[in-house]
Amino acid sequence: MAEKAKRAGLEPMPLDLLNEPLVWLFAEHYRHRDICARLTRLSTEVVCDEPALREVIDFFEIDLPLHIIDEEDDLFPLLRRRCEPEDQIERVLGMLSLDHSRDQTAAAKVKDLMERALEKQTGLACLADAGTIIANFCALQKNHIALENAVVLPIARLRLSDSDLGALSKRLSARRGRFVTTGSEE
Amino acid sequence: MIDRLLDNNLSWAATRVRIDPGYFQRLSLQQSPEYLWIGCSDSRVPANEIVGLDPGELFVHRNIANLAPPRDINFLSVLQYSIDILKVRHIIVCGHYGCGGVRAALTEQRYGLIDHWLQPVADLAHEHESHLQAISDFDTRVNVACEHNVRTQVESLGKNPFVKDAWRRGQKLSIHGWIYSIRDGLLRNLEISVDRPKAVDALSKRPWFPDD
Ligand SMILES: [Fe+2]
Ligand SMILES: [Fe+2]
Ligand SMILES: [Zn+2]
């Protein structure tokens, strides 16, 4: 119990980072890896850690869907318009978009797992399919994040202009309920 | 069920008058919108609301897949009236990601009369077939086609005789292409605005894909 009480919660995203959209996305990826580490740990526990499970559910209900919209409806279309032929961006984006649609299914399964554990007030280790579901989700995330960090974000840094990044930043903020006017904030 | 709408209307009008007693009287005297909006009929893309404009500020034409068909008498009437009589300063073509019309045009499935209406979108997809096929995710392919469809309408408007006549007369008029995402309620500027014939020519020459 004491061990559990000491366990730190998921770090909230520093909202200032919204001013630098590519850094924001990078920081979110770091957080996604953290979630995977937490899930892997939770999958071995027999006691129900309710706050930890709820935190993961929140991530799947709010953070992850927003992150996918940030990429699918914002960063990726912008890259399609800005990239040069030698970037061969379409191949990479195609793979990532396919991952994103797989993410939805994999994430739904993880969320369902958390909800079952809460309902039964048990640890994930007591649910027979927990190991496989979590391992699948984490494997998908690991490769996906590696590709985005190593290929997409560096290309974005190279091809997007300051005004692209500014517009991206405003939309990332708006998606999270923050209205940013040019230069100042409300 | 339907009565709820009439009740909503009572409440809406009452709220307006409470805030501004002369509101409807003033509005009834004239409309002088600066903008013509050409958008999709999709119920999730409410024109006035997403750009924060009041009644009287936006002249609206909506159809399935936000088309500006050069031989559609309904659309042409709206266009001519808004340019020649209302003298709007901006025409906004606003598409949206995930458009059902564009999606339908990209599949072989038959829906009826609408397939004829969507023929220009199907033609556009056909024209860029090899590029679109290279996009492995179908939803993404639809979204890219949605953007291209907006650009096609902007180019077509730029070549429309009513628009060209306005420019020849020295009338100030810009045409913009935007896209909306139902998933976040936000607009994206596709940066294909044109405000004179030369800009239309330049836009027509711009590649559609990086390797075009
Ligand atoms: Fe990502
Ligand atoms: Fe992603
Ligand atoms: Zn539509």
mmCIF file with all atom_site columns, C-alpha atoms and ligand atoms in Angstrom, chain A residues 71 100 144 148, ligand 2:
data_model
loop_
_atom_site.group_PDB
_atom_site.id
_atom_site.type_symbol
_atom_site.label_atom_id
_atom_site.label_alt_id
_atom_site.label_comp_id
_atom_site.label_asym_id
_atom_site.label_entity_id
_atom_site.label_seq_id
_atom_site.pdbx_PDB_ins_code
_atom_site.Cartn_x
_atom_site.Cartn_y
_atom_site.Cartn_z
_atom_site.occupancy
_atom_site.B_iso_or_equiv
_atom_site.pdbx_formal_charge
_atom_site.auth_seq_id
_atom_site.auth_comp_id
_atom_site.auth_asym_id
_atom_site.auth_atom_id
_atom_site.pdbx_PDB_model_num
ATOM   1 C  CA . GLU A 1 71  ? -1.558 14.507 -36.537 1.00 0.00 ? 71  GLU A CA 1
ATOM   2 C  CA . HIS A 1 100 ? -3.806 5.337  -36.193 1.00 0.00 ? 100 HIS A CA 1
ATOM   3 C  CA . HIS A 1 144 ? 4.760  4.084  -34.358 1.00 0.00 ? 144 HIS A CA 1
ATOM   4 C  CA . GLU A 1 148 ? 7.210  9.679  -35.972 1.00 0.00 ? 148 GLU A CA 1
HETATM 5 FE FE . FE  C 2 .   ? 0.681  9.082  -34.467 1.00 0.00 ? 2   FE  C FE 1
#
